[in-house]
Amino acid sequence: GQQVMQIPQYQHVQEGEDFTTYCNSSTTLSNIQWYKQRPGGHPVFLIQLVKSGEVKKQKRLTFQFGEAKKNSSLHITATQTTDVGTYFCAGYYTGNQFYFGTGTSLTVIP
Amino acid sequence: DGGITQSPKYLFRKEGQNVTLSCEQNLNHDAMYWYRQDPGQGLRLIYYSQIVNDFQKGDIAEGYSVSREKKESFPLTVTSAQKNPTAFYLCASSIYPGNNFAYGYTFGSGTRLTVV
């Protein structure tokens, strides 16, 4: 099946530092979604990107979709302890399912 | 409030036994999905259903079975044929058809299955 690679697997940052996670696909994506899963919780939908080169912002979170629609990133500015969790990307190709990345676990040190 | 209810939250099963995980949604979503989550492996699709009385295998369907007799319900049975069933199971739903998933998937709170 298709694969979406996500890096890094883990990231520890001091509170106030920035954080970025990256997703890459070997083939062109139709669209990509981002989810956040708090420790012990379930994934919660954050956003969907559809257009080539698209950039969307949600407060301190910035989401980008690459020009070739093969990669995406999530950047958090000035992390807070509430940002702790695992961030997943999910890529959609032609077909009927999203393929989830392996996730990046973010730890924020107060 | 609309949402997805998964039960039970924790489930213990003896080897060789079948077990059924419940998933009910009141969001009026057409599509429903079952994912398995293991540490370091992300979410892997087991089965999905786009309409009642129809479902499709995902990437890791072996050892699992599902039914979709009602729009609201999509139970998953973990059979004794599943070699390594201990995992966190997540049910999700979404608006369908097509790939207009602007609102994303809505996930339930999950069932943690342990084989003892």
PDB file of C-alpha atoms in Angstrom:
ATOM      1  CA  GLY A   1       0.000   0.000   0.000  1.00  0.00           C
ATOM      2  CA  GLN A   2       0.932   3.654   0.011  1.00  0.00           C
ATOM      3  CA  GLN A   3       3.243   5.057   2.645  1.00  0.00           C
ATOM      4  CA  VAL A   4       3.526   8.427   4.257  1.00  0.00           C
ATOM      5  CA  MET A   5       6.800   8.922   6.087  1.00  0.00           C
ATOM      6  CA  GLN A   6       6.840  11.252   9.066  1.00  0.00           C
ATOM      7  CA  ILE A   7       9.845  12.637  10.942  1.00  0.00           C
ATOM      8  CA  PRO A   8      11.029  12.986  13.596  1.00  0.00           C
ATOM      9  CA  GLN A   9       9.483  10.197  15.657  1.00  0.00           C
ATOM     10  CA  TYR A  10      10.134  12.051  18.916  1.00  0.00           C
ATOM     11  CA  GLN A  11      10.878  15.670  19.766  1.00  0.00           C
ATOM     12  CA  HIS A  12      11.623  17.199  23.146  1.00  0.00           C
ATOM     13  CA  VAL A  13      11.598  20.996  23.351  1.00  0.00           C
ATOM     14  CA  GLN A  14      11.825  23.601  26.060  1.00  0.00           C
ATOM     15  CA  GLU A  15       8.645  25.555  26.522  1.00  0.00           C
ATOM     16  CA  GLY A  16       8.785  28.567  24.250  1.00  0.00           C
ATOM     17  CA  GLU A  17      10.882  26.875  21.567  1.00  0.00           C
ATOM     18  CA  ASP A  18       9.519  26.135  18.119  1.00  0.00           C
ATOM     19  CA  PHE A  19       8.619  22.665  16.805  1.00  0.00           C
ATOM     20  CA  THR A  20       8.271  21.231  13.319  1.00  0.00           C
ATOM     21  CA  THR A  21       7.190  17.830  12.044  1.00  0.00           C
ATOM     22  CA  TYR A  22       7.461  16.733   8.418  1.00  0.00           C
ATOM     23  CA  CYS A  23       5.576  14.292   6.224  1.00  0.00           C
ATOM     24  CA  ASN A  24       6.804  12.938   2.916  1.00  0.00           C
ATOM     25  CA  SER A  25       5.247  10.788   0.231  1.00  0.00           C
ATOM     26  CA  SER A  26       6.976   9.194  -2.754  1.00  0.00           C
ATOM     27  CA  THR A  27       3.898   9.831  -4.898  1.00  0.00           C
ATOM     28  CA  THR A  28       1.618  12.824  -5.315  1.00  0.00           C
ATOM     29  CA  LEU A  29      -1.055  13.267  -2.708  1.00  0.00           C
ATOM     30  CA  SER A  30      -4.588  14.399  -3.424  1.00  0.00           C
ATOM     31  CA  ASN A  31      -4.828  16.078  -0.041  1.00  0.00           C
ATOM     32  CA  ILE A  32      -3.362  15.793   3.418  1.00  0.00           C
ATOM     33  CA  GLN A  33      -4.800  16.105   6.898  1.00  0.00           C
ATOM     34  CA  TRP A  34      -3.253  16.697  10.297  1.00  0.00           C
ATOM     35  CA  TYR A  35      -4.395  15.267  13.615  1.00  0.00           C
ATOM     36  CA  LYS A  36      -3.355  15.675  17.238  1.00  0.00           C
ATOM     37  CA  GLN A  37      -3.569  12.887  19.805  1.00  0.00           C
ATOM     38  CA  ARG A  38      -3.119  13.836  23.447  1.00  0.00           C
ATOM     39  CA  PRO A  39      -1.536  11.210  25.719  1.00  0.00           C
ATOM     40  CA  GLY A  40      -4.139   8.549  26.470  1.00  0.00           C
ATOM     41  CA  GLY A  41      -6.580  10.118  24.048  1.00  0.00           C
ATOM     42  CA  HIS A  42      -7.763   9.738  20.498  1.00  0.00           C
ATOM     43  CA  PRO A  43      -6.773  11.635  17.335  1.00  0.00           C
ATOM     44  CA  VAL A  44      -8.535  14.925  16.786  1.00  0.00           C
ATOM     45  CA  PHE A  45      -8.741  16.509  13.349  1.00  0.00           C
ATOM     46  CA  LEU A  46      -6.812  19.766  13.009  1.00  0.00           C
ATOM     47  CA  ILE A  47      -6.875  20.737   9.349  1.00  0.00           C
ATOM     48  CA  GLN A  48      -6.914  19.628   5.710  1.00  0.00           C
ATOM     49  CA  LEU A  49      -4.694  20.953   2.922  1.00  0.00           C
ATOM     50  CA  VAL A  50      -5.698  20.460  -0.687  1.00  0.00           C
ATOM     51  CA  LYS A  51      -3.947  22.941  -2.970  1.00  0.00           C
ATOM     52  CA  SER A  52      -0.345  22.909  -4.113  1.00  0.00           C
ATOM     53  CA  GLY A  53       1.728  25.293  -1.985  1.00  0.00           C
ATOM     54  CA  GLU A  54      -1.142  25.889   0.421  1.00  0.00           C
ATOM     55  CA  VAL A  55      -0.378  27.465   3.790  1.00  0.00           C
ATOM     56  CA  LYS A  56      -2.889  27.611   6.622  1.00  0.00           C
ATOM     57  CA  LYS A  57      -2.556  28.993  10.119  1.00  0.00           C
ATOM     58  CA  GLN A  58      -4.336  28.232  13.348  1.00  0.00           C
ATOM     59  CA  LYS A  59      -3.028  30.591  16.042  1.00  0.00           C
ATOM     60  CA  ARG A  60       0.534  29.330  16.710  1.00  0.00           C
ATOM     61  CA  LEU A  61       0.244  26.405  14.266  1.00  0.00           C
ATOM     62  CA  THR A  62       1.274  26.760  10.614  1.00  0.00           C
ATOM     63  CA  PHE A  63       0.532  24.023   8.102  1.00  0.00           C
ATOM     64  CA  GLN A  64       2.138  23.815   4.670  1.00  0.00           C
ATOM     65  CA  PHE A  65       1.557  21.640   1.630  1.00  0.00           C
ATOM     66  CA  GLY A  66       4.444  21.344  -0.804  1.00  0.00           C
ATOM     67  CA  GLU A  67       4.345  22.629  -4.354  1.00  0.00           C
ATOM     68  CA  ALA A  68       4.555  19.083  -5.711  1.00  0.00           C
ATOM     69  CA  LYS A  69       1.961  17.861  -3.196  1.00  0.00           C
ATOM     70  CA  LYS A  70       4.404  15.225  -1.935  1.00  0.00           C
ATOM     71  CA  ASN A  71       5.280  16.757   1.408  1.00  0.00           C
ATOM     72  CA  SER A  72       3.753  18.713   4.226  1.00  0.00           C
ATOM     73  CA  SER A  73       4.818  20.253   7.486  1.00  0.00           C
ATOM     74  CA  LEU A  74       3.344  21.413  10.758  1.00  0.00           C
ATOM     75  CA  HIS A  75       5.172  24.164  12.618  1.00  0.00           C
ATOM     76  CA  ILE A  76       4.332  25.285  16.133  1.00  0.00           C
ATOM     77  CA  THR A  77       5.688  28.630  17.265  1.00  0.00           C
ATOM     78  CA  ALA A  78       6.601  29.145  20.923  1.00  0.00           C
ATOM     79  CA  THR A  79       5.409  25.794  22.240  1.00  0.00           C
ATOM     80  CA  GLN A  80       3.306  25.552  25.369  1.00  0.00           C
ATOM     81  CA  THR A  81       2.689  22.589  27.660  1.00  0.00           C
ATOM     82  CA  THR A  82      -0.770  22.268  26.135  1.00  0.00           C
ATOM     83  CA  ASP A  83       0.893  21.331  22.827  1.00  0.00           C
ATOM     84  CA  VAL A  84       2.065  17.991  24.247  1.00  0.00           C
ATOM     85  CA  GLY A  85       0.879  14.998  22.242  1.00  0.00           C
ATOM     86  CA  THR A  86       1.450  13.066  19.059  1.00  0.00           C
ATOM     87  CA  TYR A  87       0.895  14.790  15.738  1.00  0.00           C
ATOM     88  CA  PHE A  88      -0.106  12.671  12.753  1.00  0.00           C
ATOM     89  CA  CYS A  89      -0.369  13.499   9.108  1.00  0.00           C
ATOM     90  CA  ALA A  90      -2.718  11.484   6.900  1.00  0.00           C
ATOM     91  CA  GLY A  91      -2.302  11.500   3.149  1.00  0.00           C
ATOM     92  CA  TYR A  92      -5.031  10.761   0.628  1.00  0.00           C
ATOM     93  CA  TYR A  93      -4.252   9.326  -2.770  1.00  0.00           C
ATOM     94  CA  THR A  94      -6.817   8.322  -5.380  1.00  0.00           C
ATOM     95  CA  GLY A  95      -8.843   5.660  -3.644  1.00  0.00           C
ATOM     96  CA  ASN A  96     -10.898   5.382  -0.527  1.00  0.00           C
ATOM     97  CA  GLN A  97      -8.612   5.724   2.422  1.00  0.00           C
ATOM     98  CA  PHE A  98      -6.151   8.000   4.137  1.00  0.00           C
ATOM     99  CA  TYR A  99      -2.680   6.685   4.965  1.00  0.00           C
ATOM    100  CA  PHE A 100      -1.436   7.850   8.339  1.00  0.00           C
ATOM    101  CA  GLY A 101       2.143   8.716   9.098  1.00  0.00           C
ATOM    102  CA  THR A 102       3.818   7.141  12.121  1.00  0.00           C
ATOM    103  CA  GLY A 103       3.392  10.331  14.127  1.00  0.00           C
ATOM    104  CA  THR A 104       5.716  12.710  15.967  1.00  0.00           C
ATOM    105  CA  SER A 105       5.515  12.635  19.736  1.00  0.00           C
ATOM    106  CA  LEU A 106       6.081  16.105  21.185  1.00  0.00           C
ATOM    107  CA  THR A 107       7.227  16.604  24.756  1.00  0.00           C
ATOM    108  CA  VAL A 108       7.361  20.148  26.093  1.00  0.00           C
ATOM    109  CA  ILE A 109       9.630  20.721  29.063  1.00  0.00           C
ATOM    110  CA  PRO A 110       8.375  23.540  31.340  1.00  0.00           C
TER     111      PRO A 110
ATOM    112  CA  ASP B   1     -23.984  15.889  21.625  1.00  0.00           C
ATOM    113  CA  GLY B   2     -23.038  14.043  18.462  1.00  0.00           C
ATOM    114  CA  GLY B   3     -20.098  11.704  18.502  1.00  0.00           C
ATOM    115  CA  ILE B   4     -18.739   8.188  18.362  1.00  0.00           C
ATOM    116  CA  THR B   5     -19.041   5.785  21.254  1.00  0.00           C
ATOM    117  CA  GLN B   6     -16.688   2.853  21.573  1.00  0.00           C
ATOM    118  CA  SER B   7     -17.124   0.193  24.186  1.00  0.00           C
ATOM    119  CA  PRO B   8     -15.662  -1.210  26.238  1.00  0.00           C
ATOM    120  CA  LYS B   9     -12.694   1.055  26.998  1.00  0.00           C
ATOM    121  CA  TYR B  10     -10.577  -1.864  28.205  1.00  0.00           C
ATOM    122  CA  LEU B  11     -10.994  -5.473  27.171  1.00  0.00           C
ATOM    123  CA  PHE B  12      -9.133  -8.586  28.189  1.00  0.00           C
ATOM    124  CA  ARG B  13      -9.348 -11.732  26.112  1.00  0.00           C
ATOM    125  CA  LYS B  14      -7.991 -15.189  26.494  1.00  0.00           C
ATOM    126  CA  GLU B  15      -6.074 -16.660  23.620  1.00  0.00           C
ATOM    127  CA  GLY B  16      -8.325 -18.556  21.234  1.00  0.00           C
ATOM    128  CA  GLN B  17     -11.406 -16.473  21.964  1.00  0.00           C
ATOM    129  CA  ASN B  18     -13.235 -14.171  19.593  1.00  0.00           C
ATOM    130  CA  VAL B  19     -14.187 -10.740  20.894  1.00  0.00           C
ATOM    131  CA  THR B  20     -16.391  -7.981  19.460  1.00  0.00           C
ATOM    132  CA  LEU B  21     -15.672  -4.274  19.842  1.00  0.00           C
ATOM    133  CA  SER B  22     -18.604  -1.920  19.632  1.00  0.00           C
ATOM    134  CA  CYS B  23     -18.709   1.346  17.663  1.00  0.00           C
ATOM    135  CA  GLU B  24     -21.798   3.550  17.461  1.00  0.00           C
ATOM    136  CA  GLN B  25     -22.100   7.032  15.925  1.00  0.00           C
ATOM    137  CA  ASN B  26     -24.921   9.560  15.920  1.00  0.00           C
ATOM    138  CA  LEU B  27     -23.304  11.989  13.499  1.00  0.00           C
ATOM    139  CA  ASN B  28     -25.250  10.709  10.506  1.00  0.00           C
ATOM    140  CA  HIS B  29     -21.924   9.980   8.809  1.00  0.00           C
ATOM    141  CA  ASP B  30     -21.955   7.621   5.862  1.00  0.00           C
ATOM    142  CA  ALA B  31     -18.461   6.190   6.204  1.00  0.00           C
ATOM    143  CA  MET B  32     -17.013   4.340   9.157  1.00  0.00           C
ATOM    144  CA  TYR B  33     -13.532   2.937   9.759  1.00  0.00           C
ATOM    145  CA  TRP B  34     -11.586   0.707  12.113  1.00  0.00           C
ATOM    146  CA  TYR B  35      -7.936   1.431  12.825  1.00  0.00           C
ATOM    147  CA  ARG B  36      -5.373  -0.360  14.887  1.00  0.00           C
ATOM    148  CA  GLN B  37      -2.707   1.654  16.715  1.00  0.00           C
ATOM    149  CA  ASP B  38       0.546   0.131  17.896  1.00  0.00           C
ATOM    150  CA  PRO B  39       3.431   2.101  19.414  1.00  0.00           C
ATOM    151  CA  GLY B  40       5.635   3.632  16.740  1.00  0.00           C
ATOM    152  CA  GLN B  41       3.457   2.419  13.858  1.00  0.00           C
ATOM    153  CA  GLY B  42       0.813   5.072  13.523  1.00  0.00           C
ATOM    154  CA  LEU B  43      -2.715   4.084  12.577  1.00  0.00           C
ATOM    155  CA  ARG B  44      -3.309   1.149  10.263  1.00  0.00           C
ATOM    156  CA  LEU B  45      -6.642   0.585   8.542  1.00  0.00           C
ATOM    157  CA  ILE B  46      -8.401  -2.712   9.259  1.00  0.00           C
ATOM    158  CA  TYR B  47     -11.774  -2.296   7.534  1.00  0.00           C
ATOM    159  CA  TYR B  48     -13.938   0.519   6.263  1.00  0.00           C
ATOM    160  CA  SER B  49     -17.532   0.912   5.158  1.00  0.00           C
ATOM    161  CA  GLN B  50     -18.949   3.602   2.932  1.00  0.00           C
ATOM    162  CA  ILE B  51     -22.588   2.518   2.990  1.00  0.00           C
ATOM    163  CA  VAL B  52     -24.803   0.117   4.880  1.00  0.00           C
ATOM    164  CA  ASN B  53     -24.353  -3.564   4.040  1.00  0.00           C
ATOM    165  CA  ASP B  54     -21.045  -2.926   2.310  1.00  0.00           C
ATOM    166  CA  PHE B  55     -17.479  -2.881   3.626  1.00  0.00           C
ATOM    167  CA  GLN B  56     -13.956  -3.149   2.302  1.00  0.00           C
ATOM    168  CA  LYS B  57     -10.729  -4.608   3.638  1.00  0.00           C
ATOM    169  CA  GLY B  58      -7.972  -2.278   4.686  1.00  0.00           C
ATOM    170  CA  ASP B  59      -4.274  -3.038   4.845  1.00  0.00           C
ATOM    171  CA  ILE B  60      -4.413  -5.392   7.844  1.00  0.00           C
ATOM    172  CA  ALA B  61      -7.812  -7.157   7.632  1.00  0.00           C
ATOM    173  CA  GLU B  62      -6.563 -10.689   8.292  1.00  0.00           C
ATOM    174  CA  GLY B  63      -7.978 -12.078  11.541  1.00  0.00           C
ATOM    175  CA  TYR B  64     -10.729  -9.451  11.753  1.00  0.00           C
ATOM    176  CA  SER B  65     -14.343  -9.267  10.605  1.00  0.00           C
ATOM    177  CA  VAL B  66     -16.958  -6.511  10.519  1.00  0.00           C
ATOM    178  CA  SER B  67     -20.612  -5.904   9.736  1.00  0.00           C
ATOM    179  CA  ARG B  68     -22.570  -2.796   8.786  1.00  0.00           C
ATOM    180  CA  GLU B  69     -26.250  -3.600   9.220  1.00  0.00           C
ATOM    181  CA  LYS B  70     -27.128  -0.098  10.381  1.00  0.00           C
ATOM    182  CA  LYS B  71     -25.705   3.275   9.431  1.00  0.00           C
ATOM    183  CA  GLU B  72     -24.977   4.050  13.064  1.00  0.00           C
ATOM    184  CA  SER B  73     -23.128   0.858  13.947  1.00  0.00           C
ATOM    185  CA  PHE B  74     -19.902  -0.779  12.769  1.00  0.00           C
ATOM    186  CA  PRO B  75     -18.787  -3.540  15.160  1.00  0.00           C
ATOM    187  CA  LEU B  76     -15.388  -5.194  14.815  1.00  0.00           C
ATOM    188  CA  THR B  77     -14.759  -8.816  15.719  1.00  0.00           C
ATOM    189  CA  VAL B  78     -11.221  -9.834  16.566  1.00  0.00           C
ATOM    190  CA  THR B  79     -11.044 -13.525  15.832  1.00  0.00           C
ATOM    191  CA  SER B  80      -8.722 -16.171  17.180  1.00  0.00           C
ATOM    192  CA  ALA B  81      -6.991 -16.107  13.795  1.00  0.00           C
ATOM    193  CA  GLN B  82      -5.476 -12.695  14.583  1.00  0.00           C
ATOM    194  CA  LYS B  83      -1.929 -13.573  15.654  1.00  0.00           C
ATOM    195  CA  ASN B  84      -1.112 -10.464  17.662  1.00  0.00           C
ATOM    196  CA  PRO B  85      -4.359  -8.803  18.730  1.00  0.00           C
ATOM    197  CA  THR B  86      -3.109  -6.790  21.703  1.00  0.00           C
ATOM    198  CA  ALA B  87      -3.449  -3.170  20.568  1.00  0.00           C
ATOM    199  CA  PHE B  88      -5.422   0.054  20.793  1.00  0.00           C
ATOM    200  CA  TYR B  89      -8.413  -0.016  18.435  1.00  0.00           C
ATOM    201  CA  LEU B  90      -9.937   3.190  17.122  1.00  0.00           C
ATOM    202  CA  CYS B  91     -13.214   3.596  15.309  1.00  0.00           C
ATOM    203  CA  ALA B  92     -13.771   6.651  13.120  1.00  0.00           C
ATOM    204  CA  SER B  93     -16.433   8.100  10.867  1.00  0.00           C
ATOM    205  CA  SER B  94     -16.604  10.724   8.144  1.00  0.00           C
ATOM    206  CA  ILE B  95     -18.923  12.376   5.700  1.00  0.00           C
ATOM    207  CA  TYR B  96     -18.991  10.662   2.323  1.00  0.00           C
ATOM    208  CA  PRO B  97     -19.028  10.391  -0.733  1.00  0.00           C
ATOM    209  CA  GLY B  98     -15.907  11.234  -2.577  1.00  0.00           C
ATOM    210  CA  ASN B  99     -12.784  12.659  -1.011  1.00  0.00           C
ATOM    211  CA  ASN B 100     -14.257  15.890   0.220  1.00  0.00           C
ATOM    212  CA  PHE B 101     -13.073  15.269   3.748  1.00  0.00           C
ATOM    213  CA  ALA B 102     -12.929  18.900   4.761  1.00  0.00           C
ATOM    214  CA  TYR B 103     -14.117  18.064   8.248  1.00  0.00           C
ATOM    215  CA  GLY B 104     -11.766  15.133   8.682  1.00  0.00           C
ATOM    216  CA  TYR B 105     -12.387  11.950  10.542  1.00  0.00           C
ATOM    217  CA  THR B 106     -14.117  11.898  13.903  1.00  0.00           C
ATOM    218  CA  PHE B 107     -12.584   9.283  16.175  1.00  0.00           C
ATOM    219  CA  GLY B 108     -14.025   7.439  19.134  1.00  0.00           C
ATOM    220  CA  SER B 109     -12.130   7.216  22.391  1.00  0.00           C
ATOM    221  CA  GLY B 110     -10.825   3.752  21.571  1.00  0.00           C
ATOM    222  CA  THR B 111     -10.775   0.258  23.031  1.00  0.00           C
ATOM    223  CA  ARG B 112      -7.572  -1.130  24.487  1.00  0.00           C
ATOM    224  CA  LEU B 113      -7.528  -4.894  23.925  1.00  0.00           C
ATOM    225  CA  THR B 114      -5.155  -7.117  25.836  1.00  0.00           C
ATOM    226  CA  VAL B 115      -4.779 -10.845  25.218  1.00  0.00           C
ATOM    227  CA  VAL B 116      -3.969 -12.727  28.403  1.00  0.00           C
TER     228      VAL B 116
END
